[in-house]
Amino acid sequence: MKTKTMTRENLLENIEVARQELIEVVNQFGMNHEIVLISSEKLDRLISLFQRSF
């Protein structure tokens, strides 16, 4: 399995995509749906990775 190194720019792009996905699932399913929690956790992980990249 290849390991992909993410640059800060990649992380920022992925954070923006995850943010948009979260907005879409909240609009579609409301705040109390499992998919919203999954999307939120994904965004949290990406932000955490970005913060540790400095």
mmCIF file of N, CA, C and O in Angstrom:
data_model
loop_
_atom_site.group_PDB
_atom_site.id
_atom_site.type_symbol
_atom_site.label_atom_id
_atom_site.label_comp_id
_atom_site.label_asym_id
_atom_site.label_seq_id
_atom_site.Cartn_x
_atom_site.Cartn_y
_atom_site.Cartn_z
ATOM 1 N N MET A 1 0.842 -1.179 0.000
ATOM 2 C CA MET A 1 0.000 0.000 0.000
ATOM 3 C C MET A 1 0.892 1.248 0.000
ATOM 4 O O MET A 1 1.795 1.372 0.792
ATOM 5 N N LYS A 2 0.592 2.165 -0.877
ATOM 6 C CA LYS A 2 1.345 3.408 -0.961
ATOM 7 C C LYS A 2 0.846 4.390 0.093
ATOM 8 O O LYS A 2 -0.337 4.490 0.356
ATOM 9 N N THR A 3 1.787 5.118 0.660
ATOM 10 C CA THR A 3 1.446 6.176 1.596
ATOM 11 C C THR A 3 1.486 7.497 0.852
ATOM 12 O O THR A 3 2.465 7.807 0.187
ATOM 13 N N LYS A 4 0.420 8.244 0.960
ATOM 14 C CA LYS A 4 0.350 9.540 0.288
ATOM 15 C C LYS A 4 0.604 10.644 1.310
ATOM 16 O O LYS A 4 -0.042 10.704 2.349
ATOM 17 N N THR A 5 1.574 11.482 1.031
ATOM 18 C CA THR A 5 1.860 12.620 1.888
ATOM 19 C C THR A 5 0.979 13.786 1.450
ATOM 20 O O THR A 5 0.964 14.153 0.289
ATOM 21 N N MET A 6 0.266 14.328 2.429
ATOM 22 C CA MET A 6 -0.621 15.446 2.126
ATOM 23 C C MET A 6 0.084 16.757 2.435
ATOM 24 O O MET A 6 0.684 16.904 3.486
ATOM 25 N N THR A 7 -0.019 17.675 1.516
ATOM 26 C CA THR A 7 0.501 19.014 1.756
ATOM 27 C C THR A 7 -0.570 19.821 2.485
ATOM 28 O O THR A 7 -1.733 19.414 2.561
ATOM 29 N N ARG A 8 -0.182 20.951 3.001
ATOM 30 C CA ARG A 8 -1.159 21.827 3.659
ATOM 31 C C ARG A 8 -2.241 22.256 2.684
ATOM 32 O O ARG A 8 -3.411 22.372 3.056
ATOM 33 N N GLU A 9 -1.847 22.472 1.431
ATOM 34 C CA GLU A 9 -2.827 22.871 0.418
ATOM 35 C C GLU A 9 -3.843 21.753 0.192
ATOM 36 O O GLU A 9 -5.044 22.024 0.064
ATOM 37 N N ASN A 10 -3.360 20.498 0.141
ATOM 38 C CA ASN A 10 -4.275 19.365 -0.001
ATOM 39 C C ASN A 10 -5.232 19.287 1.183
ATOM 40 O O ASN A 10 -6.432 19.031 1.005
ATOM 41 N N LEU A 11 -4.674 19.478 2.368
ATOM 42 C CA LEU A 11 -5.517 19.439 3.559
ATOM 43 C C LEU A 11 -6.580 20.530 3.524
ATOM 44 O O LEU A 11 -7.741 20.275 3.848
ATOM 45 N N LEU A 12 -6.181 21.728 3.125
ATOM 46 C CA LEU A 12 -7.155 22.822 3.040
ATOM 47 C C LEU A 12 -8.259 22.519 2.030
ATOM 48 O O LEU A 12 -9.435 22.784 2.283
ATOM 49 N N GLU A 13 -7.878 21.946 0.900
ATOM 50 C CA GLU A 13 -8.878 21.560 -0.100
ATOM 51 C C GLU A 13 -9.808 20.491 0.452
ATOM 52 O O GLU A 13 -11.038 20.569 0.275
ATOM 53 N N ASN A 14 -9.246 19.499 1.138
ATOM 54 C CA ASN A 14 -10.066 18.429 1.711
ATOM 55 C C ASN A 14 -10.973 18.948 2.819
ATOM 56 O O ASN A 14 -12.104 18.480 2.970
ATOM 57 N N ILE A 15 -10.481 19.908 3.593
ATOM 58 C CA ILE A 15 -11.308 20.516 4.638
ATOM 59 C C ILE A 15 -12.499 21.233 4.010
ATOM 60 O O ILE A 15 -13.630 21.111 4.483
ATOM 61 N N GLU A 16 -12.256 21.957 2.938
ATOM 62 C CA GLU A 16 -13.353 22.667 2.266
ATOM 63 C C GLU A 16 -14.378 21.693 1.693
ATOM 64 O O GLU A 16 -15.588 21.908 1.816
ATOM 65 N N VAL A 17 -13.919 20.617 1.096
ATOM 66 C CA VAL A 17 -14.838 19.599 0.561
ATOM 67 C C VAL A 17 -15.653 18.985 1.698
ATOM 68 O O VAL A 17 -16.876 18.836 1.591
ATOM 69 N N ALA A 18 -14.992 18.632 2.796
ATOM 70 C CA ALA A 18 -15.687 18.033 3.933
ATOM 71 C C ALA A 18 -16.686 19.014 4.546
ATOM 72 O O ALA A 18 -17.776 18.625 4.967
ATOM 73 N N ARG A 19 -16.335 20.290 4.579
ATOM 74 C CA ARG A 19 -17.242 21.310 5.105
ATOM 75 C C ARG A 19 -18.500 21.414 4.252
ATOM 76 O O ARG A 19 -19.622 21.458 4.772
ATOM 77 N N GLN A 20 -18.306 21.412 2.936
ATOM 78 C CA GLN A 20 -19.453 21.470 2.021
ATOM 79 C C GLN A 20 -20.329 20.222 2.160
ATOM 80 O O GLN A 20 -21.562 20.314 2.149
ATOM 81 N N GLU A 21 -19.682 19.059 2.290
ATOM 82 C CA GLU A 21 -20.443 17.816 2.476
ATOM 83 C C GLU A 21 -21.262 17.869 3.756
ATOM 84 O O GLU A 21 -22.419 17.444 3.774
ATOM 85 N N LEU A 22 -20.670 18.387 4.824
ATOM 86 C CA LEU A 22 -21.384 18.490 6.096
ATOM 87 C C LEU A 22 -22.599 19.406 5.961
ATOM 88 O O LEU A 22 -23.690 19.080 6.427
ATOM 89 N N ILE A 23 -22.421 20.534 5.318
ATOM 90 C CA ILE A 23 -23.540 21.457 5.098
ATOM 91 C C ILE A 23 -24.655 20.766 4.314
ATOM 92 O O ILE A 23 -25.842 20.879 4.654
ATOM 93 N N GLU A 24 -24.284 20.026 3.278
ATOM 94 C CA GLU A 24 -25.284 19.341 2.455
ATOM 95 C C GLU A 24 -26.051 18.283 3.240
ATOM 96 O O GLU A 24 -27.282 18.193 3.127
ATOM 97 N N VAL A 25 -25.345 17.475 4.045
ATOM 98 C CA VAL A 25 -26.053 16.428 4.785
ATOM 99 C C VAL A 25 -26.908 17.008 5.904
ATOM 100 O O VAL A 25 -27.978 16.476 6.191
ATOM 101 N N VAL A 26 -26.476 18.114 6.506
ATOM 102 C CA VAL A 26 -27.319 18.766 7.512
ATOM 103 C C VAL A 26 -28.593 19.287 6.851
ATOM 104 O O VAL A 26 -29.695 19.098 7.373
ATOM 105 N N ASN A 27 -28.449 19.913 5.697
ATOM 106 C CA ASN A 27 -29.627 20.415 4.987
ATOM 107 C C ASN A 27 -30.550 19.289 4.552
ATOM 108 O O ASN A 27 -31.771 19.438 4.564
ATOM 109 N N GLN A 28 -29.972 18.168 4.183
ATOM 110 C CA GLN A 28 -30.783 17.051 3.680
ATOM 111 C C GLN A 28 -31.416 16.231 4.802
ATOM 112 O O GLN A 28 -32.571 15.835 4.706
ATOM 113 N N PHE A 29 -30.646 15.949 5.876
ATOM 114 C CA PHE A 29 -31.108 15.015 6.896
ATOM 115 C C PHE A 29 -31.419 15.648 8.250
ATOM 116 O O PHE A 29 -31.984 14.994 9.118
ATOM 117 N N GLY A 30 -31.022 16.891 8.461
ATOM 118 C CA GLY A 30 -31.190 17.506 9.774
ATOM 119 C C GLY A 30 -30.009 17.175 10.674
ATOM 120 O O GLY A 30 -29.140 16.392 10.329
ATOM 121 N N MET A 31 -29.985 17.789 11.843
ATOM 122 C CA MET A 31 -28.830 17.665 12.737
ATOM 123 C C MET A 31 -28.738 16.321 13.443
ATOM 124 O O MET A 31 -27.680 15.933 13.896
ATOM 125 N N ASN A 32 -29.830 15.599 13.591
ATOM 126 C CA ASN A 32 -29.847 14.394 14.418
ATOM 127 C C ASN A 32 -29.759 13.109 13.616
ATOM 128 O O ASN A 32 -30.331 12.094 13.992
ATOM 129 N N HIS A 33 -29.006 13.121 12.542
ATOM 130 C CA HIS A 33 -28.864 11.929 11.710
ATOM 131 C C HIS A 33 -27.438 11.407 11.816
ATOM 132 O O HIS A 33 -26.491 12.173 11.964
ATOM 133 N N GLU A 34 -27.294 10.093 11.745
ATOM 134 C CA GLU A 34 -25.979 9.474 11.900
ATOM 135 C C GLU A 34 -24.970 9.961 10.857
ATOM 136 O O GLU A 34 -23.790 10.145 11.162
ATOM 137 N N ILE A 35 -25.416 10.180 9.640
ATOM 138 C CA ILE A 35 -24.495 10.620 8.586
ATOM 139 C C ILE A 35 -23.914 12.003 8.888
ATOM 140 O O ILE A 35 -22.789 12.310 8.501
ATOM 141 N N VAL A 36 -24.654 12.827 9.613
ATOM 142 C CA VAL A 36 -24.156 14.140 10.014
ATOM 143 C C VAL A 36 -22.997 13.963 11.000
ATOM 144 O O VAL A 36 -21.968 14.631 10.887
ATOM 145 N N LEU A 37 -23.147 13.036 11.915
ATOM 146 C CA LEU A 37 -22.076 12.749 12.877
ATOM 147 C C LEU A 37 -20.823 12.251 12.162
ATOM 148 O O LEU A 37 -19.711 12.693 12.456
ATOM 149 N N ILE A 38 -20.995 11.372 11.198
ATOM 150 C CA ILE A 38 -19.862 10.839 10.437
ATOM 151 C C ILE A 38 -19.160 11.958 9.672
ATOM 152 O O ILE A 38 -17.928 12.065 9.694
ATOM 153 N N SER A 39 -19.930 12.809 9.020
ATOM 154 C CA SER A 39 -19.349 13.925 8.271
ATOM 155 C C SER A 39 -18.634 14.910 9.198
ATOM 156 O O SER A 39 -17.568 15.421 8.868
ATOM 157 N N SER A 40 -19.209 15.141 10.358
ATOM 158 C CA SER A 40 -18.610 16.039 11.331
ATOM 159 C C SER A 40 -17.282 15.486 11.849
ATOM 160 O O SER A 40 -16.293 16.216 11.980
ATOM 161 N N GLU A 41 -17.244 14.192 12.115
ATOM 162 C CA GLU A 41 -16.008 13.562 12.581
ATOM 163 C C GLU A 41 -14.921 13.613 11.507
ATOM 164 O O GLU A 41 -13.745 13.830 11.817
ATOM 165 N N LYS A 42 -15.318 13.434 10.268
ATOM 166 C CA LYS A 42 -14.356 13.527 9.160
ATOM 167 C C LYS A 42 -13.741 14.923 9.100
ATOM 168 O O LYS A 42 -12.519 15.075 8.985
ATOM 169 N N LEU A 43 -14.587 15.939 9.205
ATOM 170 C CA LEU A 43 -14.103 17.317 9.191
ATOM 171 C C LEU A 43 -13.192 17.583 10.393
ATOM 172 O O LEU A 43 -12.132 18.195 10.249
ATOM 173 N N ASP A 44 -13.567 17.087 11.548
ATOM 174 C CA ASP A 44 -12.741 17.252 12.746
ATOM 175 C C ASP A 44 -11.357 16.632 12.574
ATOM 176 O O ASP A 44 -10.347 17.227 12.960
ATOM 177 N N ARG A 45 -11.299 15.429 11.994
ATOM 178 C CA ARG A 45 -10.005 14.766 11.767
ATOM 179 C C ARG A 45 -9.130 15.566 10.817
ATOM 180 O O ARG A 45 -7.932 15.716 11.042
ATOM 181 N N LEU A 46 -9.715 16.089 9.758
ATOM 182 C CA LEU A 46 -8.947 16.879 8.797
ATOM 183 C C LEU A 46 -8.419 18.168 9.433
ATOM 184 O O LEU A 46 -7.263 18.545 9.223
ATOM 185 N N ILE A 47 -9.253 18.830 10.215
ATOM 186 C CA ILE A 47 -8.819 20.054 10.888
ATOM 187 C C ILE A 47 -7.697 19.743 11.872
ATOM 188 O O ILE A 47 -6.712 20.475 11.957
ATOM 189 N N SER A 48 -7.829 18.641 12.584
ATOM 190 C CA SER A 48 -6.796 18.240 13.533
ATOM 191 C C SER A 48 -5.468 17.978 12.824
ATOM 192 O O SER A 48 -4.390 18.406 13.279
ATOM 193 N N LEU A 49 -5.528 17.282 11.690
ATOM 194 C CA LEU A 49 -4.317 17.035 10.902
ATOM 195 C C LEU A 49 -3.698 18.348 10.436
ATOM 196 O O LEU A 49 -2.473 18.516 10.479
ATOM 197 N N PHE A 50 -4.518 19.262 10.005
ATOM 198 C CA PHE A 50 -4.017 20.552 9.538
ATOM 199 C C PHE A 50 -3.334 21.313 10.678
ATOM 200 O O PHE A 50 -2.260 21.882 10.505
ATOM 201 N N GLN A 51 -3.958 21.303 11.858
ATOM 202 C CA GLN A 51 -3.384 22.016 12.991
ATOM 203 C C GLN A 51 -2.028 21.419 13.392
ATOM 204 O O GLN A 51 -1.127 22.139 13.783
ATOM 205 N N ARG A 52 -1.899 20.099 13.293
ATOM 206 C CA ARG A 52 -0.636 19.454 13.647
ATOM 207 C C ARG A 52 0.429 19.623 12.570
ATOM 208 O O ARG A 52 1.584 19.344 12.815
ATOM 209 N N SER A 53 0.037 20.106 11.393
ATOM 210 C CA SER A 53 1.001 20.234 10.298
ATOM 211 C C SER A 53 1.862 21.486 10.408
ATOM 212 O O SER A 53 2.795 21.670 9.653
ATOM 213 N N PHE A 54 1.566 22.361 11.371
ATOM 214 C CA PHE A 54 2.349 23.573 11.539
ATOM 215 C C PHE A 54 3.519 23.348 12.462
ATOM 216 O O PHE A 54 3.529 22.653 13.375
#
